[in-house]
XYZ file of C-alpha atoms in Angstrom:
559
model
C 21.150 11.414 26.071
C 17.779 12.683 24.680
C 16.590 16.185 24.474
C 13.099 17.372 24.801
C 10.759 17.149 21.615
C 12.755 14.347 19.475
C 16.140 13.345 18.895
C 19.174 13.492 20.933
C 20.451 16.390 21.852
C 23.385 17.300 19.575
C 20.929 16.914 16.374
C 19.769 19.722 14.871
C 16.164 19.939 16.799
C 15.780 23.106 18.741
C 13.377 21.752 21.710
C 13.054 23.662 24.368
C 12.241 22.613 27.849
C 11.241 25.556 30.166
C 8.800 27.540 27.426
C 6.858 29.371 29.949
C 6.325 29.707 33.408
C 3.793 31.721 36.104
C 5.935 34.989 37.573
C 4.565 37.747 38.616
C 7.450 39.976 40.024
C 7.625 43.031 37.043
C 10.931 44.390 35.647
C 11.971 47.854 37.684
C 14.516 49.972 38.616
C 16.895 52.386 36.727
C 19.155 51.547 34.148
C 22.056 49.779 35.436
C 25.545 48.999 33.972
C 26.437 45.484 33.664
C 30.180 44.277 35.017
C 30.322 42.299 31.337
C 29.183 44.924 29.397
C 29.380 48.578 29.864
C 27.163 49.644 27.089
C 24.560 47.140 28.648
C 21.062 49.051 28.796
C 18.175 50.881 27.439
C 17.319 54.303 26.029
C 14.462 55.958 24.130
C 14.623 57.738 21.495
C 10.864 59.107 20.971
C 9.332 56.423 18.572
C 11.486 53.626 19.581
C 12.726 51.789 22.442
C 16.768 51.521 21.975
C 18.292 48.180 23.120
C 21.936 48.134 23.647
C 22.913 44.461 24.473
C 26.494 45.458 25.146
C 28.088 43.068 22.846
C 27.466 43.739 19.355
C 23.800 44.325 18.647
C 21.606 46.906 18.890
C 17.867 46.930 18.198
C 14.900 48.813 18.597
C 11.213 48.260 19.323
C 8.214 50.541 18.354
C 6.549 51.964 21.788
C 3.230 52.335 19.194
C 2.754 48.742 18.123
C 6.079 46.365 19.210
C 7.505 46.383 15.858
C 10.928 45.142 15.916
C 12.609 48.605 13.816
C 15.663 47.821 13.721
C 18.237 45.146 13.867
C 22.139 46.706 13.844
C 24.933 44.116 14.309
C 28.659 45.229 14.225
C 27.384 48.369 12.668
C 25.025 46.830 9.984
C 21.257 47.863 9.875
C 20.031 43.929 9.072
C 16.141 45.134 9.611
C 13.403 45.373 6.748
C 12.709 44.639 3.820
C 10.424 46.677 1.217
C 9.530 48.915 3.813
C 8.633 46.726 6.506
C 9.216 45.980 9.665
C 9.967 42.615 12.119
C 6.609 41.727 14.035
C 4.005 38.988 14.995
C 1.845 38.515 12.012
C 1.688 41.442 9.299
C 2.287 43.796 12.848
C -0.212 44.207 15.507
C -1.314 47.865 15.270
C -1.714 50.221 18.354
C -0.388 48.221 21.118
C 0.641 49.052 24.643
C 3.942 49.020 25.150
C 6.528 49.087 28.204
C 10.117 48.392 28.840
C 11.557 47.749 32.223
C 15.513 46.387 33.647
C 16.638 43.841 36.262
C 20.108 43.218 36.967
C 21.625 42.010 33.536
C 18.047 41.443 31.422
C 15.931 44.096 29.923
C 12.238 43.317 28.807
C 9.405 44.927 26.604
C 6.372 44.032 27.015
C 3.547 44.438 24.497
C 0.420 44.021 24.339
C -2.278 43.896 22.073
C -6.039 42.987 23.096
C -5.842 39.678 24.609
C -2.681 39.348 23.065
C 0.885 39.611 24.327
C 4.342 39.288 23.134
C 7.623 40.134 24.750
C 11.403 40.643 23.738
C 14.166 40.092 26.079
C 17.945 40.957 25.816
C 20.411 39.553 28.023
C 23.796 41.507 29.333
C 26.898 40.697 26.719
C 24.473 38.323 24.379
C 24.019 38.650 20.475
C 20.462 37.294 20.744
C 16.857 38.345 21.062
C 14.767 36.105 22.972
C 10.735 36.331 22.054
C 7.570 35.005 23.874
C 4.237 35.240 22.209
C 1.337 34.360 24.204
C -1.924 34.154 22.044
C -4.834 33.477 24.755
C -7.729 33.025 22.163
C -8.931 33.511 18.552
C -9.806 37.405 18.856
C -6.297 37.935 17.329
C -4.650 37.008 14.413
C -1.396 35.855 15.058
C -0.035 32.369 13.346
C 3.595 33.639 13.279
C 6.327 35.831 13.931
C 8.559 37.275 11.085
C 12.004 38.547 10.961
C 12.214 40.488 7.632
C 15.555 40.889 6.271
C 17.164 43.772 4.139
C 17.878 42.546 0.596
C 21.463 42.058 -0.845
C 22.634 40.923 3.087
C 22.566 36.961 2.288
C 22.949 34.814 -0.954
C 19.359 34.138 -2.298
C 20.827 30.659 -3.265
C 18.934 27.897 -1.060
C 17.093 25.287 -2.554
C 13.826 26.027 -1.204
C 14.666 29.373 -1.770
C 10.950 31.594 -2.271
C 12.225 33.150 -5.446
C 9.949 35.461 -7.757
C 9.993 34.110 -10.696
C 8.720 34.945 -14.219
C 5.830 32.138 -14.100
C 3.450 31.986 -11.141
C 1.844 28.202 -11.095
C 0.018 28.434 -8.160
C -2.397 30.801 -6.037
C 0.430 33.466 -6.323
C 2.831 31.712 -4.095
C 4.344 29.044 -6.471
C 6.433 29.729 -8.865
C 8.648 28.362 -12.038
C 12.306 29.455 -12.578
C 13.546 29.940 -16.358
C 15.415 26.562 -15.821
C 11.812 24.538 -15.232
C 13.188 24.246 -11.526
C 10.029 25.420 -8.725
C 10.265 27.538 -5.590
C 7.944 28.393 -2.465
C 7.946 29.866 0.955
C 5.864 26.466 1.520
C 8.974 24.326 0.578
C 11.321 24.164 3.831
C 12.041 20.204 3.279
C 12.541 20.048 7.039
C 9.900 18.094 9.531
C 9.767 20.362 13.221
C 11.902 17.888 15.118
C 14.423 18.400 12.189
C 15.822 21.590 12.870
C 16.930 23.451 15.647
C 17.347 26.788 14.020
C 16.928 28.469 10.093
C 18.863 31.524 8.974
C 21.494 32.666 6.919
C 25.293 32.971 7.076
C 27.933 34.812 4.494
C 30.329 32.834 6.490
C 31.705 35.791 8.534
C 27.861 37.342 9.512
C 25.090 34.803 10.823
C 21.501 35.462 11.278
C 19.341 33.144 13.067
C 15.978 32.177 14.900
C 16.233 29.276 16.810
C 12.656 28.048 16.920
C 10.878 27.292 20.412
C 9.880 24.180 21.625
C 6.203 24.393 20.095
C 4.070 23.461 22.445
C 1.605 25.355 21.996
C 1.670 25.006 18.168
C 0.072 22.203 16.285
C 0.965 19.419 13.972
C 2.951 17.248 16.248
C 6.920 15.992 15.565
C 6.506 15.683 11.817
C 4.728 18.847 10.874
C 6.017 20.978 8.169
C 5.220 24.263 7.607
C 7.098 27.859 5.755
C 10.321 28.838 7.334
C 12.277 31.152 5.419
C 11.872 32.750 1.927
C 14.074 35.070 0.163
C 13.356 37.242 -2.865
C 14.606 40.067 -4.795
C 13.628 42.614 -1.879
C 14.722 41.142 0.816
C 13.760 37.547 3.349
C 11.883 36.207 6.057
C 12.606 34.241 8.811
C 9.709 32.609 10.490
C 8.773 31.219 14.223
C 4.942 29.571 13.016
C 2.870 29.800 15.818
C -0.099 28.567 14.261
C -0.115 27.793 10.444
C -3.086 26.590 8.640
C -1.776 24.024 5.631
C -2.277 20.481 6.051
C -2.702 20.973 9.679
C -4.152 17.634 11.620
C -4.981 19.565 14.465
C -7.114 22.414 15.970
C -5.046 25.298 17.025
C -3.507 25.736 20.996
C -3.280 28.829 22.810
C -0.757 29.922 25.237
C 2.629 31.076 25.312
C 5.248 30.450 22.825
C 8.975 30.721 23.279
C 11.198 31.434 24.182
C 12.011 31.829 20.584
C 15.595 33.654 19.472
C 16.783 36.200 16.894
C 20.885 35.145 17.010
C 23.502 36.688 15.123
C 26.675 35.301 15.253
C 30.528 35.873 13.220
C 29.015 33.147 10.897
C 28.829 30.072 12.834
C 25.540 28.083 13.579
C 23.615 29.612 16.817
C 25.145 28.391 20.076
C 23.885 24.670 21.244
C 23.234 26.382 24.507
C 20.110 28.211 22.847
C 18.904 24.560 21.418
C 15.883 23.398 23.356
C 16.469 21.113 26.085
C 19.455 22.916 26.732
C 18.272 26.219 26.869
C 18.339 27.311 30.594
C 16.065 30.285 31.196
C 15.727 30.558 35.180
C 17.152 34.162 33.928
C 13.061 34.654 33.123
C 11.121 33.075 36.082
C 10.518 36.155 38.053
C 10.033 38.623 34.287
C 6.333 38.619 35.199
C 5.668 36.995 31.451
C 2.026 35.995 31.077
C 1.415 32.180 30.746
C 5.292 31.106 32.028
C 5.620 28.445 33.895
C 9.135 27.570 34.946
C 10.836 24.446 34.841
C 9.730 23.505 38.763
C 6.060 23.642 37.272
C 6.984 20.791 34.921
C 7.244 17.101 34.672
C 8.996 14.265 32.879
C 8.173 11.289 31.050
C 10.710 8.302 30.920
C 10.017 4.794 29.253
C 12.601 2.121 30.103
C 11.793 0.839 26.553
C 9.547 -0.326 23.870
C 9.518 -3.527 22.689
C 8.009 -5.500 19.170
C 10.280 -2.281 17.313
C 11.529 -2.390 13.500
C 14.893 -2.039 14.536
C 15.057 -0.459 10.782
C 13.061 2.416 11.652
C 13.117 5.313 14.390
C 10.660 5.405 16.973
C 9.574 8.442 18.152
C 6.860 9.102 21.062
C 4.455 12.217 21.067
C 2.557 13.532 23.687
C -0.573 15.875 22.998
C -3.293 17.105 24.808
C -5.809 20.156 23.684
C -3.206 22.180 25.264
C -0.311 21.396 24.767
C 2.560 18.762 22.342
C 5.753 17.430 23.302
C 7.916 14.827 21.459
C 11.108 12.650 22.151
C 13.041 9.867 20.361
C 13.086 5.944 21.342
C 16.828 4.666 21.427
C 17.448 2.783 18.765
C 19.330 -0.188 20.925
C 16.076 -0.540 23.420
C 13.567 1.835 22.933
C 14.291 3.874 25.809
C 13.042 7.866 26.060
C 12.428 10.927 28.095
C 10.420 13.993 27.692
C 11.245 16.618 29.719
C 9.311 20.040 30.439
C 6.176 18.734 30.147
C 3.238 20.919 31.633
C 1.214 19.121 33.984
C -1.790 16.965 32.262
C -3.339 13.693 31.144
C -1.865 13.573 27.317
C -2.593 10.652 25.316
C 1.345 9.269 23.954
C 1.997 7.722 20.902
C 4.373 5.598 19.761
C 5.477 6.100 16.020
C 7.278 3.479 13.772
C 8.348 6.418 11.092
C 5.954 8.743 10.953
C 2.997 5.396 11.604
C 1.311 5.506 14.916
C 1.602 1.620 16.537
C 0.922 2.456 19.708
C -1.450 4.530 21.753
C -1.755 5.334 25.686
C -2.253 7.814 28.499
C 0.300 9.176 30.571
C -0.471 11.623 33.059
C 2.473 14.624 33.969
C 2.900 16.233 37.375
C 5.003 19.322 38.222
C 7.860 18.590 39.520
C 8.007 14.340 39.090
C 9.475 12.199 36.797
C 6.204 9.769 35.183
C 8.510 6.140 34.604
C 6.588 3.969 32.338
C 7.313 0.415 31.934
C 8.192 -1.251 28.596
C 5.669 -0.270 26.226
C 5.083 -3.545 23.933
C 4.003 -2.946 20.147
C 1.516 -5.384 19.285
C 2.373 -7.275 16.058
C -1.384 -6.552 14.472
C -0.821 -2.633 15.198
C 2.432 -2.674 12.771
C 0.712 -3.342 9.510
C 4.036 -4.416 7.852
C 3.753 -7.600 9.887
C 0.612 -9.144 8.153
C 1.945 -11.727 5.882
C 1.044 -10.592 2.289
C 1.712 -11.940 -1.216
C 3.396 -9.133 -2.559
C 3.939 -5.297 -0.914
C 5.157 -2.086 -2.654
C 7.114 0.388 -0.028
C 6.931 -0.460 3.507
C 4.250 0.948 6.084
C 6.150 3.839 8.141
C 3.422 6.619 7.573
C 5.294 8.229 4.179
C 5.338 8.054 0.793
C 9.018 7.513 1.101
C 10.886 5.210 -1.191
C 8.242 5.912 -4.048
C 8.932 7.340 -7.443
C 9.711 11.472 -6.302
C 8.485 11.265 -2.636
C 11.989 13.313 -1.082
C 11.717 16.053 -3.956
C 8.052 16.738 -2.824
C 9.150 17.960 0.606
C 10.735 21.091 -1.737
C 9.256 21.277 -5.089
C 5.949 21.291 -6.807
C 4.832 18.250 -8.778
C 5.094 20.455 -11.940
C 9.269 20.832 -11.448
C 11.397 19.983 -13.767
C 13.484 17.536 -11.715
C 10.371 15.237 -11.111
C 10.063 11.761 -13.201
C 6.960 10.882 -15.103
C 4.255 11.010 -12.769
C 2.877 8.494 -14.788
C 3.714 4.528 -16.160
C 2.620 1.153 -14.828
C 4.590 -0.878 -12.332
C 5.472 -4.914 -12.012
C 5.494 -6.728 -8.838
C 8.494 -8.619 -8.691
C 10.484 -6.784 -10.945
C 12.388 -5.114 -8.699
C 11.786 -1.160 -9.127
C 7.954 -1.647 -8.230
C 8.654 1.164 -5.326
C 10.961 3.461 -6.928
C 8.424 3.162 -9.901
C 5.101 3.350 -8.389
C 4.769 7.626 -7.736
C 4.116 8.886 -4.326
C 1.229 10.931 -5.540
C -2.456 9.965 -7.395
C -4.098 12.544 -8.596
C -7.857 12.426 -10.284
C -6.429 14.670 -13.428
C -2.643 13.453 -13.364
C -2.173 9.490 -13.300
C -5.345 7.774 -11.831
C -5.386 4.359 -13.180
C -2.288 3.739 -12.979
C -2.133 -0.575 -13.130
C -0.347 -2.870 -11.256
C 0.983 -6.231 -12.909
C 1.281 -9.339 -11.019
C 1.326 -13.132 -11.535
C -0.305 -15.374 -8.475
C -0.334 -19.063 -7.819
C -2.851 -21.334 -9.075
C -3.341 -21.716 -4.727
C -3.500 -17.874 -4.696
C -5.936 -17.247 -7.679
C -8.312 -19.558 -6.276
C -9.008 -17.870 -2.777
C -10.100 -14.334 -1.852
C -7.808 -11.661 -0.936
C -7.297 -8.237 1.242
C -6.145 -5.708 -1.006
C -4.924 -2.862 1.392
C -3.490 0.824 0.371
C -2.463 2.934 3.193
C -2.378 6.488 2.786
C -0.852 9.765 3.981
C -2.788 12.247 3.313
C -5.617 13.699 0.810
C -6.274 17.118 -0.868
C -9.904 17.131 -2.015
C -11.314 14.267 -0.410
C -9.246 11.735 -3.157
C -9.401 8.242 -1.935
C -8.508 5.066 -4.078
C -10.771 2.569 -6.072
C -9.736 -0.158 -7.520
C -10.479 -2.503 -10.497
C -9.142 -5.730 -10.625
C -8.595 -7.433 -14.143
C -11.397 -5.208 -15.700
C -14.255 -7.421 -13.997
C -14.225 -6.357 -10.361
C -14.757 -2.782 -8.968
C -14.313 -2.018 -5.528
C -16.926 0.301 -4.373
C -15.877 3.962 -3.927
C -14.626 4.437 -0.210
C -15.765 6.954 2.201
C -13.267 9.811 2.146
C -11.194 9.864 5.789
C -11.229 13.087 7.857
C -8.160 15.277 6.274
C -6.952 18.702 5.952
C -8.834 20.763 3.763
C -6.125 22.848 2.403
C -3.592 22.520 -0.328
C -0.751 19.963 1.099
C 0.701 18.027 -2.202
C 1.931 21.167 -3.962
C 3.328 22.832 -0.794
C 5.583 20.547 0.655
C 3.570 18.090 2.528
C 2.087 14.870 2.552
C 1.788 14.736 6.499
C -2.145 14.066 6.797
C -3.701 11.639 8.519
C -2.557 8.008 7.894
C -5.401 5.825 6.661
C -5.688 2.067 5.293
C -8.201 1.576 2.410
C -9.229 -2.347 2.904
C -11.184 -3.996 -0.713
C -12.078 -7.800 -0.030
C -10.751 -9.069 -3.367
C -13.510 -11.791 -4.468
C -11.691 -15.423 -5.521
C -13.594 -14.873 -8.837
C -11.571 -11.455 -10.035
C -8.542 -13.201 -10.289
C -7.238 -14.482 -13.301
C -6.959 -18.587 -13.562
C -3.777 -18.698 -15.692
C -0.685 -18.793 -13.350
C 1.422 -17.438 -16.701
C -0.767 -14.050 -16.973
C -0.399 -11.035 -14.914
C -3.658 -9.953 -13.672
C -4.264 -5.826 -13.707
C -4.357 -4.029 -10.976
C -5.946 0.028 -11.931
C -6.359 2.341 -8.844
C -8.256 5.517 -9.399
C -8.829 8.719 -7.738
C -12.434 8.980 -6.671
C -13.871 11.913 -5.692
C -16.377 15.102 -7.058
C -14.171 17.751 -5.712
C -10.434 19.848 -6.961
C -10.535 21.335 -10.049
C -7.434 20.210 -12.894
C -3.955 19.119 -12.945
C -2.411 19.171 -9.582
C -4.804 20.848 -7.924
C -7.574 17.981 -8.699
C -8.605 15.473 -5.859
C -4.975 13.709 -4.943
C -3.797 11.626 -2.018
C -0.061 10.205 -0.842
C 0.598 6.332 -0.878
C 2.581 4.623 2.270
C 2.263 1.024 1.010
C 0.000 -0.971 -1.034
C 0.002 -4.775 -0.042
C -1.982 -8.258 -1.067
C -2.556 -10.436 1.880
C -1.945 -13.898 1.838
């Protein structure tokens, strides 16, 4: 069975199907007790708005600018750290701010210019739920935060953001005594990865179960900050819009449900998982921007053939307004993508992280859009050209070259990466796990390639192709062949602009550099290895790590 944006749903993807919907009837009447919880209700206290979910958690919300103030489970204040408090962004400042009950759910409202962000609580439930709607760019708001006291968890995860004696980069990258590196930036995890991030002692958990992310950016294999933790306390993070190495422009809309959970030190209950996440509870809250799940569609294809049956295939939909995402069965190809707001989206079908496919679909409330099988053509998987020798496979990452999975959590510099520099032989084998995932201008450009070709092959021309990732400072390839030929330098492809190989990611946009390889670069003698040297061209970056770099997928000579 598949959930809603990627994978099935018992994986660890929080997708969420109903993440907004258009009521209008407003929270009212007194304070009632709930049959499942006597303590169930609402109080104020002069600053604060007091929640009392009648199970174990209490919180409070700021009536001046919808802070979240407080965060007390089983008795234990879990809110702020260094004197701050839980809120979208750095906090809002002056907001209006309201609280109203129905039945068994409470809601404050809060809003701030165009802006407007709720918290719910539900009758006998541990959890928080959180909608941001962010109509347009006249306020900043790219996340919410839960800040956590210090000395609560273990500051002992690997992409732990841990102050360190030795900042290495714009003040957010830093180097442990042991050589090891650590940044907010480093969460390892693609979005249709994880379902929730938090924190357990093993008896106390702390949670936010992200939302479904439509109306964020980046599509399926986006990576951006989730947690950090540091001497004075942590962060968890629901990224509403965030900035590095983003592909796309940013969506507006609402956001969420998102939820704060805290459990006896289990994960977060499935039930709070997207595409099993039931939230009917909210049609009538009067939340701007919801639409409920009768005011969505679904997408089904009954399969997609001309697959890798080696790889997953996952299929995105994304529109100016909205993303969704679901995963292909592996045995046919089949998929469905629920919750899907009406709209013409284009949908692409991804071999890894490598877009082979492209299409329209068009979503109407209420209807299930079935799509016939979807056929891959063979010249739209690059892996299928027929090529004389070919380092990695095409799939859209760097994966399989030398250091590509410790990238995802560590900066080039760490002490755990291998020699970012050393030439590599076709045919001997560790050409992949040799070749490194990264080129940068300052680091390793000109790295060489040896190879031997046929007396059949040295006599004919040749397609040299390099398929890349991603690019910080417009770095793009050139080659040399055998110190006679020189490709030209390559216009640089439309990438992010911001730092992405020393903060985690290499998800750009995938390109293919093509050189036509003249007959007369190639060496004669069958018993030599010619020399292949690819730099990094470009005029822009500065030094070391931070000069002009891109991320390989493949590198291939066609037949």
């Amino acid at each position: 069975m598949s959930g809603v944006n990627g994978r099935p749903l018992g994986r660890r993807t929080f997708v969420l199907g109903s993440a907004a919907a258009a009521g209008s009837a407003a929270l009212a009447g007194p304070l009632a007790e709930s049959a499942s919880a006597a303590s169930f209700g609402w109080s104020d206290d002069g600053s604060n708005y007091v929640v009392d979910t009648g199970a174990s958690l209490v919180f409070k919300v700021s009536k001046t600018n919808g802070d979240l103030t407080s965060l007390v489970y089983k008795g234990t204040e879990y809110q702020g750290y260094g004197g701050k408090n839980s809120h979208v962004e750095s906090g809002l400042g002056t907001s209006t701010v309201t609280i109203a009950q129905s039945g068994t759910t409470i809601l404050i409202s809060v809003t701030y210019g165009t802006l407007k962000h709720y918290y719910a609580a539900r009758s006998g439930e541990n959890n928080v739920y959180l909608w941001t709607n962010k109509a347009d760019s006249s306020v900043t708001a790219t996340r919410y935060i839960v800040r956590v006291k210090a000395g609560l968890f273990l500051n002992d995860e690997p992409d732990s953001y841990t102050y360190a004696p030795t900042v290495i980069e714009s003040a957010d990258v830093f180097e442990k005594s042991d050589g090891q590196t650590r940044a907010k930036h480093y969460s390892k995890l693609r979005v249709m990865d994880y379902n929730y991030v938090g924190w357990t002692t093993g008896s106390v958990g702390l949670w936010v179960v992200r939302s479904n992310h439509e109306k964020a950016s980046g599509g399926p294999f986006y990576r951006s900050l989730l947690r950090h933790q540091s001497a004075d306390g942590g962060g968890l993070y629901e990224i509403l819009y965030y900035g590095e190495n983003q592909t796309e422009s940013e969506r507006y809309g609402l956001q969420g449900p998102y939820v704060i959970a805290l459990t006896d030190g289990g994960a977060p209950s499935s039930s709070l998982y997207a595409g099993t996440l039931t939230t009917s509870w909210a049609d009538s809250l009067g939340i701007s921007g919801y639409v409920s799940a009768s005011g969505r569609g679904r997408v089904a294809g009954v399969g997609i053939s001309g697959r890798d049956t080696a790889y997953a295939y996952t299929v995105g939909l994304a529109d100016s307004a909205a993303q969704y995402w679901g995963s292909a069965r592996s045995s046919d190809g089949y998929f469905s993508i629920a919750g899907v707001l009406p709209g013409t989206y284009t949908l692409t079908v991804f071999k890894g992280e490598l877009a082979v496919y492209t299409g329209s679909v068009t979503v109407t409330a209420g209807a299930t859009t079935t799509l016939n099988t979807i056929a891959i053509a063979s010249s739209n998987d690059p892996s299928n050209a027929s090529a004389i020798w070919r380092i990695n496979n095409w799939d859209g990452t760097p994966s399989g070259f030398k250091n590509a999975d410790l990238m995802t959590y560590a900066h080039p510099s760490d002490v755990r990466a291998a020699s970012w520099t050393g030439n590599v032989v076709i045919g001997s084998g560790t050409e992949t796990s040799a070749f490194p995932c990264y080129l940068w201008k300052d680091v390793n450009s000109g790295i060489i390639l040896y190879f031997k070709l046929t007396a059949a092959q040295a006599a004919a021309a040749h397609t040299l192709r390099i398929g890349v990732t991603t690019a910080y400072a417009n770095g793009r390839p050139q080659v040399v062949v055998n110190d006679t030929w020189t490709s030209a330098v390559p216009s640089p492809p439309t990438q992010p602009s911001t730092r992405s190989l020393t903060v985690g990611s290499y998800r750009g946009n995938n390109n293919t550099f093509t050189y036509s390889v003249p007959a007369s670069a190639w060496l004669t003698d069958t018993s030599a290895y010619n020399t292949l040297r690819i730099y990094v061209a470009s005029g822009s970056g500065t030094t070391s790590f931070l000069s002009a770099g891109t991320s390989i997928d493949a590198i291939d000579l066609l037949a």
